[in-house]
Amino acid sequence: MSMSVIGTGRMGKGLVKILSQAVPNLMWGSRAPDRARMYIQENDFHGVEAVDTETALDADIIVHALWFRDLIPWAHQYEEHLKGKILIDIVNPFTDDFHDFILDWGTSAAEELQKKLPDTRVVGAFKNTFFKVFDQPLHQGVPSDVYVTSDDEEAKSTVIELLQGIPFRVMDAGLLQNNRTIERMTLFERELAVRYGHYPYVSFRLFGQDEEA
Ligand SMILES: NC(=O)c1ccc[n+]([C@@H]2O[C@H](COP(=O)([O-])OP(=O)(O)OC[C@H]3O[C@@H](n4cnc5c(N)ncnc54)[C@H](OP(=O)(O)O)[C@@H]3O)[C@@H](O)[C@H]2O)c1
C-alpha cells in the first residue's frame, strides 16, 4: 500500500518524521514541493519523496495536515482524486483563538469530511497528538495513544496495521462519531497543558490496560 502526507506545516513535518520510520517510499505532497524537498534534506528523512499535491493523491492512503477551514474546499477540489482512497483525518475544528469549537455538538470534523466525500474512506487519527510530541514521542519511556476511528472497519484495520511500527500506542477507537469527543478532548488537553506550562508537548494515554505497547 502506498502512502502520502499532504502539507508541510507543523503536523505535516511531524507526521513525515514518524511515518517515514515505519512506511517505505512515503510521498510528501505540498503546494510547494521545493519546501518539502528542503525539509527532507535538512532533517535527513530517509525514503521520502517530495511531490506536488496531485501526485500525492495517487497514494492508496493519504494523511492530510490541513486546517478545517481549508479542508472542506480542498476536499471539494480533489473529490475525484480521493474516490476509493483511505483519507486519514487529523483535524480539530477550533475557533481561531483555540477557545471553542466551530461545529455543533452533534457532529465532528471527521464526520463532516466523510459526508463531503462519500466515496472516500475517512479514518480519524492523531487528533490528540500535538506537533511537539513527534520530536519526542516517548514521555518518561511511555508512548502516548493514537485513537483510530472510521465507519469503514476494513479501512480502520488497514490503518491500525500500518501504524504498528510507530512509537505510539495505536488503539481502535470505534466509529467516526467518537470524534465528537476525541476532537473536544484536544481542546481540553491544550487548556491543561497551557495551564501547567508544557504546551505544546502534550498527548493522551489511557490508564488501566494490561499489555505493554
Ligand atoms: N498543531 C498541532 O499540534 C495539532 C495537533 C493535532 C491536530 N492538528 C490539526 O492538524 C492540522 C494542521 O495543523 P498545523 O498546526 O500543522 O497547521 P500549519 O502548521 O498551519 O500547517 C497547515 C498546512 O496545510 C497545508 N495546506 C495544503 N493545502 C492547503 C490549502 N489549500 N490552504 C492552506 N493550507 C494548505 C499547508 O502546507 P503546504 O504549504 O505545504 O501546502 C500548510 O502548511 C489542523 O487541522 C489541526 O487542527 C494540529
PDB file of N, CA, C and O in Angstrom, residues 12-74:
ATOM      1  N   GLY A  12       2.333  18.270   9.426  1.00  0.00           N
ATOM      2  CA  GLY A  12       2.868  17.583   8.236  1.00  0.00           C
ATOM      3  C   GLY A  12       4.299  17.120   8.488  1.00  0.00           C
ATOM      4  O   GLY A  12       4.638  15.958   8.252  1.00  0.00           O
ATOM      5  N   LYS A  13       5.119  18.036   9.011  1.00  0.00           N
ATOM      6  CA  LYS A  13       6.526  17.693   9.297  1.00  0.00           C
ATOM      7  C   LYS A  13       6.626  16.567  10.324  1.00  0.00           C
ATOM      8  O   LYS A  13       7.398  15.625  10.161  1.00  0.00           O
ATOM      9  N   GLY A  14       5.855  16.698  11.400  1.00  0.00           N
ATOM     10  CA  GLY A  14       5.910  15.694  12.463  1.00  0.00           C
ATOM     11  C   GLY A  14       5.461  14.328  11.965  1.00  0.00           C
ATOM     12  O   GLY A  14       6.086  13.300  12.278  1.00  0.00           O
ATOM     13  N   LEU A  15       4.394  14.319  11.182  1.00  0.00           N
ATOM     14  CA  LEU A  15       3.883  13.045  10.660  1.00  0.00           C
ATOM     15  C   LEU A  15       4.905  12.391   9.730  1.00  0.00           C
ATOM     16  O   LEU A  15       5.120  11.174   9.786  1.00  0.00           O
ATOM     17  N   VAL A  16       5.551  13.204   8.889  1.00  0.00           N
ATOM     18  CA  VAL A  16       6.550  12.632   7.974  1.00  0.00           C
ATOM     19  C   VAL A  16       7.716  12.057   8.770  1.00  0.00           C
ATOM     20  O   VAL A  16       8.205  10.961   8.473  1.00  0.00           O
ATOM     21  N   LYS A  17       8.108  12.772   9.790  1.00  0.00           N
ATOM     22  CA  LYS A  17       9.223  12.289  10.621  1.00  0.00           C
ATOM     23  C   LYS A  17       8.913  10.898  11.193  1.00  0.00           C
ATOM     24  O   LYS A  17       9.742   9.985  11.139  1.00  0.00           O
ATOM     25  N   ILE A  18       7.719  10.744  11.733  1.00  0.00           N
ATOM     26  CA  ILE A  18       7.351   9.480  12.377  1.00  0.00           C
ATOM     27  C   ILE A  18       7.016   8.393  11.348  1.00  0.00           C
ATOM     28  O   ILE A  18       7.476   7.252  11.444  1.00  0.00           O
ATOM     29  N   LEU A  19       6.214   8.752  10.357  1.00  0.00           N
ATOM     30  CA  LEU A  19       5.757   7.735   9.398  1.00  0.00           C
ATOM     31  C   LEU A  19       6.904   7.229   8.523  1.00  0.00           C
ATOM     32  O   LEU A  19       6.899   6.061   8.107  1.00  0.00           O
ATOM     33  N   SER A  20       7.896   8.094   8.249  1.00  0.00           N
ATOM     34  CA  SER A  20       8.989   7.657   7.376  1.00  0.00           C
ATOM     35  C   SER A  20       9.811   6.550   8.046  1.00  0.00           C
ATOM     36  O   SER A  20      10.520   5.809   7.384  1.00  0.00           O
ATOM     37  N   GLN A  21       9.677   6.433   9.358  1.00  0.00           N
ATOM     38  CA  GLN A  21      10.400   5.365  10.069  1.00  0.00           C
ATOM     39  C   GLN A  21       9.682   4.016   9.936  1.00  0.00           C
ATOM     40  O   GLN A  21      10.251   2.968  10.196  1.00  0.00           O
ATOM     41  N   ALA A  22       8.400   4.060   9.554  1.00  0.00           N
ATOM     42  CA  ALA A  22       7.607   2.826   9.530  1.00  0.00           C
ATOM     43  C   ALA A  22       7.066   2.471   8.139  1.00  0.00           C
ATOM     44  O   ALA A  22       6.744   1.315   7.873  1.00  0.00           O
ATOM     45  N   VAL A  23       6.949   3.481   7.274  1.00  0.00           N
ATOM     46  CA  VAL A  23       6.320   3.260   5.961  1.00  0.00           C
ATOM     47  C   VAL A  23       7.367   3.489   4.865  1.00  0.00           C
ATOM     48  O   VAL A  23       7.914   4.593   4.763  1.00  0.00           O
ATOM     49  N   PRO A  24       7.639   2.478   4.024  1.00  0.00           N
ATOM     50  CA  PRO A  24       8.615   2.683   2.956  1.00  0.00           C
ATOM     51  C   PRO A  24       8.033   3.551   1.833  1.00  0.00           C
ATOM     52  O   PRO A  24       6.823   3.548   1.594  1.00  0.00           O
ATOM     53  N   ASN A  25       8.887   4.292   1.172  1.00  0.00           N
ATOM     54  CA  ASN A  25       8.508   5.091  -0.012  1.00  0.00           C
ATOM     55  C   ASN A  25       7.350   6.056   0.255  1.00  0.00           C
ATOM     56  O   ASN A  25       6.404   6.129  -0.525  1.00  0.00           O
ATOM     57  N   LEU A  26       7.439   6.767   1.348  1.00  0.00           N
ATOM     58  CA  LEU A  26       6.415   7.759   1.689  1.00  0.00           C
ATOM     59  C   LEU A  26       6.519   8.953   0.733  1.00  0.00           C
ATOM     60  O   LEU A  26       7.613   9.422   0.446  1.00  0.00           O
ATOM     61  N   MET A  27       5.349   9.435   0.261  1.00  0.00           N
ATOM     62  CA  MET A  27       5.340  10.655  -0.557  1.00  0.00           C
ATOM     63  C   MET A  27       4.922  11.829   0.340  1.00  0.00           C
ATOM     64  O   MET A  27       4.068  11.672   1.215  1.00  0.00           O
ATOM     65  N   TRP A  28       5.511  12.993   0.099  1.00  0.00           N
ATOM     66  CA  TRP A  28       5.164  14.194   0.870  1.00  0.00           C
ATOM     67  C   TRP A  28       4.685  15.262  -0.108  1.00  0.00           C
ATOM     68  O   TRP A  28       5.476  15.831  -0.860  1.00  0.00           O
ATOM     69  N   GLY A  29       3.392  15.488  -0.096  1.00  0.00           N
ATOM     70  CA  GLY A  29       2.776  16.410  -1.054  1.00  0.00           C
ATOM     71  C   GLY A  29       2.618  17.800  -0.474  1.00  0.00           C
ATOM     72  O   GLY A  29       2.293  17.969   0.695  1.00  0.00           O
ATOM     73  N   SER A  30       2.847  18.797  -1.337  1.00  0.00           N
ATOM     74  CA  SER A  30       2.721  20.191  -0.908  1.00  0.00           C
ATOM     75  C   SER A  30       2.355  21.029  -2.109  1.00  0.00           C
ATOM     76  O   SER A  30       2.638  20.658  -3.252  1.00  0.00           O
ATOM     77  N   ARG A  31       1.768  22.222  -1.813  1.00  0.00           N
ATOM     78  CA  ARG A  31       1.588  23.192  -2.889  1.00  0.00           C
ATOM     79  C   ARG A  31       2.954  23.727  -3.304  1.00  0.00           C
ATOM     80  O   ARG A  31       3.091  24.305  -4.367  1.00  0.00           O
ATOM     81  N   ALA A  32       3.945  23.543  -2.454  1.00  0.00           N
ATOM     82  CA  ALA A  32       5.325  23.981  -2.746  1.00  0.00           C
ATOM     83  C   ALA A  32       6.268  22.793  -2.512  1.00  0.00           C
ATOM     84  O   ALA A  32       6.908  22.700  -1.453  1.00  0.00           O
ATOM     85  N   PRO A  33       6.364  21.871  -3.479  1.00  0.00           N
ATOM     86  CA  PRO A  33       7.193  20.673  -3.264  1.00  0.00           C
ATOM     87  C   PRO A  33       8.652  20.984  -2.937  1.00  0.00           C
ATOM     88  O   PRO A  33       9.306  20.211  -2.236  1.00  0.00           O
ATOM     89  N   ASP A  34       9.150  22.143  -3.392  1.00  0.00           N
ATOM     90  CA  ASP A  34      10.541  22.507  -3.068  1.00  0.00           C
ATOM     91  C   ASP A  34      10.741  22.663  -1.565  1.00  0.00           C
ATOM     92  O   ASP A  34      11.805  22.362  -1.037  1.00  0.00           O
ATOM     93  N   ARG A  35       9.674  23.161  -0.903  1.00  0.00           N
ATOM     94  CA  ARG A  35       9.772  23.312   0.553  1.00  0.00           C
ATOM     95  C   ARG A  35       9.874  21.931   1.213  1.00  0.00           C
ATOM     96  O   ARG A  35      10.697  21.715   2.095  1.00  0.00           O
ATOM     97  N   ALA A  36       9.057  21.008   0.736  1.00  0.00           N
ATOM     98  CA  ALA A  36       9.114  19.638   1.275  1.00  0.00           C
ATOM     99  C   ALA A  36      10.506  19.039   1.020  1.00  0.00           C
ATOM    100  O   ALA A  36      11.095  18.417   1.911  1.00  0.00           O
ATOM    101  N   ARG A  37      11.024  19.283  -0.182  1.00  0.00           N
ATOM    102  CA  ARG A  37      12.356  18.750  -0.543  1.00  0.00           C
ATOM    103  C   ARG A  37      13.428  19.308   0.394  1.00  0.00           C
ATOM    104  O   ARG A  37      14.302  18.584   0.870  1.00  0.00           O
ATOM    105  N   MET A  38      13.303  20.607   0.689  1.00  0.00           N
ATOM    106  CA  MET A  38      14.271  21.250   1.584  1.00  0.00           C
ATOM    107  C   MET A  38      14.199  20.624   2.987  1.00  0.00           C
ATOM    108  O   MET A  38      15.219  20.289   3.584  1.00  0.00           O
ATOM    109  N   TYR A  39      12.972  20.423   3.493  1.00  0.00           N
ATOM    110  CA  TYR A  39      12.823  19.824   4.830  1.00  0.00           C
ATOM    111  C   TYR A  39      13.368  18.395   4.847  1.00  0.00           C
ATOM    112  O   TYR A  39      13.957  17.963   5.842  1.00  0.00           O
ATOM    113  N   ILE A  40      13.184  17.666   3.760  1.00  0.00           N
ATOM    114  CA  ILE A  40      13.681  16.285   3.687  1.00  0.00           C
ATOM    115  C   ILE A  40      15.204  16.289   3.832  1.00  0.00           C
ATOM    116  O   ILE A  40      15.777  15.497   4.589  1.00  0.00           O
ATOM    117  N   GLN A  41      15.836  17.236   3.108  1.00  0.00           N
ATOM    118  CA  GLN A  41      17.306  17.319   3.178  1.00  0.00           C
ATOM    119  C   GLN A  41      17.765  17.768   4.560  1.00  0.00           C
ATOM    120  O   GLN A  41      18.656  17.166   5.158  1.00  0.00           O
ATOM    121  N   GLU A  42      17.115  18.820   5.065  1.00  0.00           N
ATOM    122  CA  GLU A  42      17.525  19.375   6.369  1.00  0.00           C
ATOM    123  C   GLU A  42      17.407  18.352   7.493  1.00  0.00           C
ATOM    124  O   GLU A  42      18.204  18.299   8.406  1.00  0.00           O
ATOM    125  N   ASN A  43      16.338  17.551   7.423  1.00  0.00           N
ATOM    126  CA  ASN A  43      16.046  16.620   8.524  1.00  0.00           C
ATOM    127  C   ASN A  43      16.491  15.194   8.246  1.00  0.00           C
ATOM    128  O   ASN A  43      16.256  14.299   9.059  1.00  0.00           O
ATOM    129  N   ASP A  44      17.071  14.983   7.052  1.00  0.00           N
ATOM    130  CA  ASP A  44      17.571  13.661   6.721  1.00  0.00           C
ATOM    131  C   ASP A  44      16.459  12.599   6.785  1.00  0.00           C
ATOM    132  O   ASP A  44      16.658  11.520   7.342  1.00  0.00           O
ATOM    133  N   PHE A  45      15.288  12.945   6.251  1.00  0.00           N
ATOM    134  CA  PHE A  45      14.189  11.974   6.213  1.00  0.00           C
ATOM    135  C   PHE A  45      14.477  10.950   5.103  1.00  0.00           C
ATOM    136  O   PHE A  45      14.474  11.294   3.922  1.00  0.00           O
ATOM    137  N   HIS A  46      14.687   9.700   5.506  1.00  0.00           N
ATOM    138  CA  HIS A  46      15.050   8.687   4.508  1.00  0.00           C
ATOM    139  C   HIS A  46      13.819   8.119   3.804  1.00  0.00           C
ATOM    140  O   HIS A  46      12.786   7.920   4.431  1.00  0.00           O
ATOM    141  N   GLY A  47      13.947   7.857   2.506  1.00  0.00           N
ATOM    142  CA  GLY A  47      12.885   7.189   1.749  1.00  0.00           C
ATOM    143  C   GLY A  47      11.652   8.048   1.539  1.00  0.00           C
ATOM    144  O   GLY A  47      10.575   7.522   1.265  1.00  0.00           O
ATOM    145  N   VAL A  48      11.771   9.377   1.677  1.00  0.00           N
ATOM    146  CA  VAL A  48      10.622  10.268   1.483  1.00  0.00           C
ATOM    147  C   VAL A  48      10.831  11.058   0.193  1.00  0.00           C
ATOM    148  O   VAL A  48      11.901  11.615  -0.033  1.00  0.00           O
ATOM    149  N   GLU A  49       9.766  11.115  -0.630  1.00  0.00           N
ATOM    150  CA  GLU A  49       9.856  11.843  -1.892  1.00  0.00           C
ATOM    151  C   GLU A  49       8.940  13.061  -1.854  1.00  0.00           C
ATOM    152  O   GLU A  49       7.749  12.937  -1.525  1.00  0.00           O
ATOM    153  N   ALA A  50       9.467  14.228  -2.188  1.00  0.00           N
ATOM    154  CA  ALA A  50       8.653  15.451  -2.260  1.00  0.00           C
ATOM    155  C   ALA A  50       7.919  15.484  -3.599  1.00  0.00           C
ATOM    156  O   ALA A  50       8.533  15.299  -4.646  1.00  0.00           O
ATOM    157  N   VAL A  51       6.613  15.702  -3.536  1.00  0.00           N
ATOM    158  CA  VAL A  51       5.802  15.692  -4.765  1.00  0.00           C
ATOM    159  C   VAL A  51       4.758  16.814  -4.704  1.00  0.00           C
ATOM    160  O   VAL A  51       4.526  17.408  -3.651  1.00  0.00           O
ATOM    161  N   ASP A  52       4.095  17.065  -5.847  1.00  0.00           N
ATOM    162  CA  ASP A  52       3.004  18.038  -5.812  1.00  0.00           C
ATOM    163  C   ASP A  52       1.745  17.356  -5.268  1.00  0.00           C
ATOM    164  O   ASP A  52       1.707  16.120  -5.101  1.00  0.00           O
ATOM    165  N   THR A  53       0.734  18.165  -5.001  1.00  0.00           N
ATOM    166  CA  THR A  53      -0.463  17.620  -4.352  1.00  0.00           C
ATOM    167  C   THR A  53      -1.102  16.511  -5.189  1.00  0.00           C
ATOM    168  O   THR A  53      -1.479  15.456  -4.656  1.00  0.00           O
ATOM    169  N   GLU A  54      -1.220  16.724  -6.501  1.00  0.00           N
ATOM    170  CA  GLU A  54      -1.888  15.730  -7.362  1.00  0.00           C
ATOM    171  C   GLU A  54      -1.169  14.380  -7.305  1.00  0.00           C
ATOM    172  O   GLU A  54      -1.810  13.331  -7.239  1.00  0.00           O
ATOM    173  N   THR A  55       0.156  14.408  -7.324  1.00  0.00           N
ATOM    174  CA  THR A  55       0.919  13.145  -7.274  1.00  0.00           C
ATOM    175  C   THR A  55       0.710  12.465  -5.922  1.00  0.00           C
ATOM    176  O   THR A  55       0.548  11.242  -5.841  1.00  0.00           O
ATOM    177  N   ALA A  56       0.693  13.258  -4.858  1.00  0.00           N
ATOM    178  CA  ALA A  56       0.483  12.681  -3.521  1.00  0.00           C
ATOM    179  C   ALA A  56      -0.881  11.993  -3.436  1.00  0.00           C
ATOM    180  O   ALA A  56      -1.051  11.007  -2.700  1.00  0.00           O
ATOM    181  N   LEU A  57      -1.834  12.488  -4.200  1.00  0.00           N
ATOM    182  CA  LEU A  57      -3.179  11.908  -4.150  1.00  0.00           C
ATOM    183  C   LEU A  57      -3.271  10.579  -4.908  1.00  0.00           C
ATOM    184  O   LEU A  57      -4.304   9.913  -4.866  1.00  0.00           O
ATOM    185  N   ASP A  58      -2.186  10.184  -5.587  1.00  0.00           N
ATOM    186  CA  ASP A  58      -2.159   8.860  -6.229  1.00  0.00           C
ATOM    187  C   ASP A  58      -1.978   7.746  -5.205  1.00  0.00           C
ATOM    188  O   ASP A  58      -2.211   6.574  -5.507  1.00  0.00           O
ATOM    189  N   ALA A  59      -1.537   8.089  -3.993  1.00  0.00           N
ATOM    190  CA  ALA A  59      -1.297   7.063  -2.966  1.00  0.00           C
ATOM    191  C   ALA A  59      -2.607   6.388  -2.564  1.00  0.00           C
ATOM    192  O   ALA A  59      -3.692   6.960  -2.713  1.00  0.00           O
ATOM    193  N   ASP A  60      -2.493   5.161  -2.024  1.00  0.00           N
ATOM    194  CA  ASP A  60      -3.702   4.441  -1.556  1.00  0.00           C
ATOM    195  C   ASP A  60      -4.206   5.050  -0.247  1.00  0.00           C
ATOM    196  O   ASP A  60      -5.403   5.092   0.009  1.00  0.00           O
ATOM    197  N   ILE A  61      -3.253   5.463   0.596  1.00  0.00           N
ATOM    198  CA  ILE A  61      -3.608   6.036   1.898  1.00  0.00           C
ATOM    199  C   ILE A  61      -2.982   7.422   1.984  1.00  0.00           C
ATOM    200  O   ILE A  61      -1.772   7.584   1.778  1.00  0.00           O
ATOM    201  N   ILE A  62      -3.826   8.408   2.270  1.00  0.00           N
ATOM    202  CA  ILE A  62      -3.377   9.805   2.279  1.00  0.00           C
ATOM    203  C   ILE A  62      -3.663  10.385   3.666  1.00  0.00           C
ATOM    204  O   ILE A  62      -4.774  10.226   4.182  1.00  0.00           O
ATOM    205  N   VAL A  63      -2.678  11.040   4.253  1.00  0.00           N
ATOM    206  CA  VAL A  63      -2.911  11.774   5.504  1.00  0.00           C
ATOM    207  C   VAL A  63      -2.872  13.242   5.141  1.00  0.00           C
ATOM    208  O   VAL A  63      -1.876  13.713   4.597  1.00  0.00           O
ATOM    209  N   HIS A  64      -3.923  13.963   5.443  1.00  0.00           N
ATOM    210  CA  HIS A  64      -3.847  15.401   5.196  1.00  0.00           C
ATOM    211  C   HIS A  64      -3.459  16.081   6.498  1.00  0.00           C
ATOM    212  O   HIS A  64      -3.788  15.608   7.585  1.00  0.00           O
ATOM    213  N   ALA A  65      -2.766  17.242   6.398  1.00  0.00           N
ATOM    214  CA  ALA A  65      -2.419  18.041   7.594  1.00  0.00           C
ATOM    215  C   ALA A  65      -2.838  19.491   7.355  1.00  0.00           C
ATOM    216  O   ALA A  65      -2.046  20.417   7.463  1.00  0.00           O
ATOM    217  N   LEU A  66      -4.115  19.658   7.008  1.00  0.00           N
ATOM    218  CA  LEU A  66      -4.694  20.982   6.718  1.00  0.00           C
ATOM    219  C   LEU A  66      -5.610  21.410   7.854  1.00  0.00           C
ATOM    220  O   LEU A  66      -6.142  20.580   8.587  1.00  0.00           O
ATOM    221  N   TRP A  67      -5.858  22.710   7.931  1.00  0.00           N
ATOM    222  CA  TRP A  67      -6.846  23.238   8.867  1.00  0.00           C
ATOM    223  C   TRP A  67      -8.250  22.969   8.348  1.00  0.00           C
ATOM    224  O   TRP A  67      -8.468  22.866   7.138  1.00  0.00           O
ATOM    225  N   PHE A  68      -9.206  22.924   9.265  1.00  0.00           N
ATOM    226  CA  PHE A  68     -10.586  22.624   8.858  1.00  0.00           C
ATOM    227  C   PHE A  68     -11.106  23.645   7.841  1.00  0.00           C
ATOM    228  O   PHE A  68     -11.780  23.302   6.892  1.00  0.00           O
ATOM    229  N   ARG A  69     -10.759  24.923   8.057  1.00  0.00           N
ATOM    230  CA  ARG A  69     -11.260  25.971   7.144  1.00  0.00           C
ATOM    231  C   ARG A  69     -10.785  25.731   5.705  1.00  0.00           C
ATOM    232  O   ARG A  69     -11.440  26.139   4.748  1.00  0.00           O
ATOM    233  N   ASP A  70      -9.617  25.100   5.544  1.00  0.00           N
ATOM    234  CA  ASP A  70      -9.080  24.809   4.204  1.00  0.00           C
ATOM    235  C   ASP A  70      -9.483  23.421   3.722  1.00  0.00           C
ATOM    236  O   ASP A  70      -9.461  23.143   2.525  1.00  0.00           O
ATOM    237  N   LEU A  71      -9.826  22.555   4.660  1.00  0.00           N
ATOM    238  CA  LEU A  71     -10.009  21.140   4.329  1.00  0.00           C
ATOM    239  C   LEU A  71     -11.238  20.875   3.442  1.00  0.00           C
ATOM    240  O   LEU A  71     -11.139  20.121   2.463  1.00  0.00           O
ATOM    241  N   ILE A  72     -12.357  21.493   3.795  1.00  0.00           N
ATOM    242  CA  ILE A  72     -13.580  21.183   3.042  1.00  0.00           C
ATOM    243  C   ILE A  72     -13.480  21.709   1.597  1.00  0.00           C
ATOM    244  O   ILE A  72     -13.765  20.956   0.651  1.00  0.00           O
ATOM    245  N   PRO A  73     -12.999  22.971   1.383  1.00  0.00           N
ATOM    246  CA  PRO A  73     -12.759  23.397  -0.010  1.00  0.00           C
ATOM    247  C   PRO A  73     -11.740  22.506  -0.727  1.00  0.00           C
ATOM    248  O   PRO A  73     -11.888  22.198  -1.916  1.00  0.00           O
ATOM    249  N   TRP A  74     -10.707  22.076  -0.016  1.00  0.00           N
ATOM    250  CA  TRP A  74      -9.679  21.191  -0.599  1.00  0.00           C
ATOM    251  C   TRP A  74     -10.318  19.853  -0.996  1.00  0.00           C
ATOM    252  O   TRP A  74     -10.066  19.325  -2.084  1.00  0.00           O
TER     253      TRP A  74
END
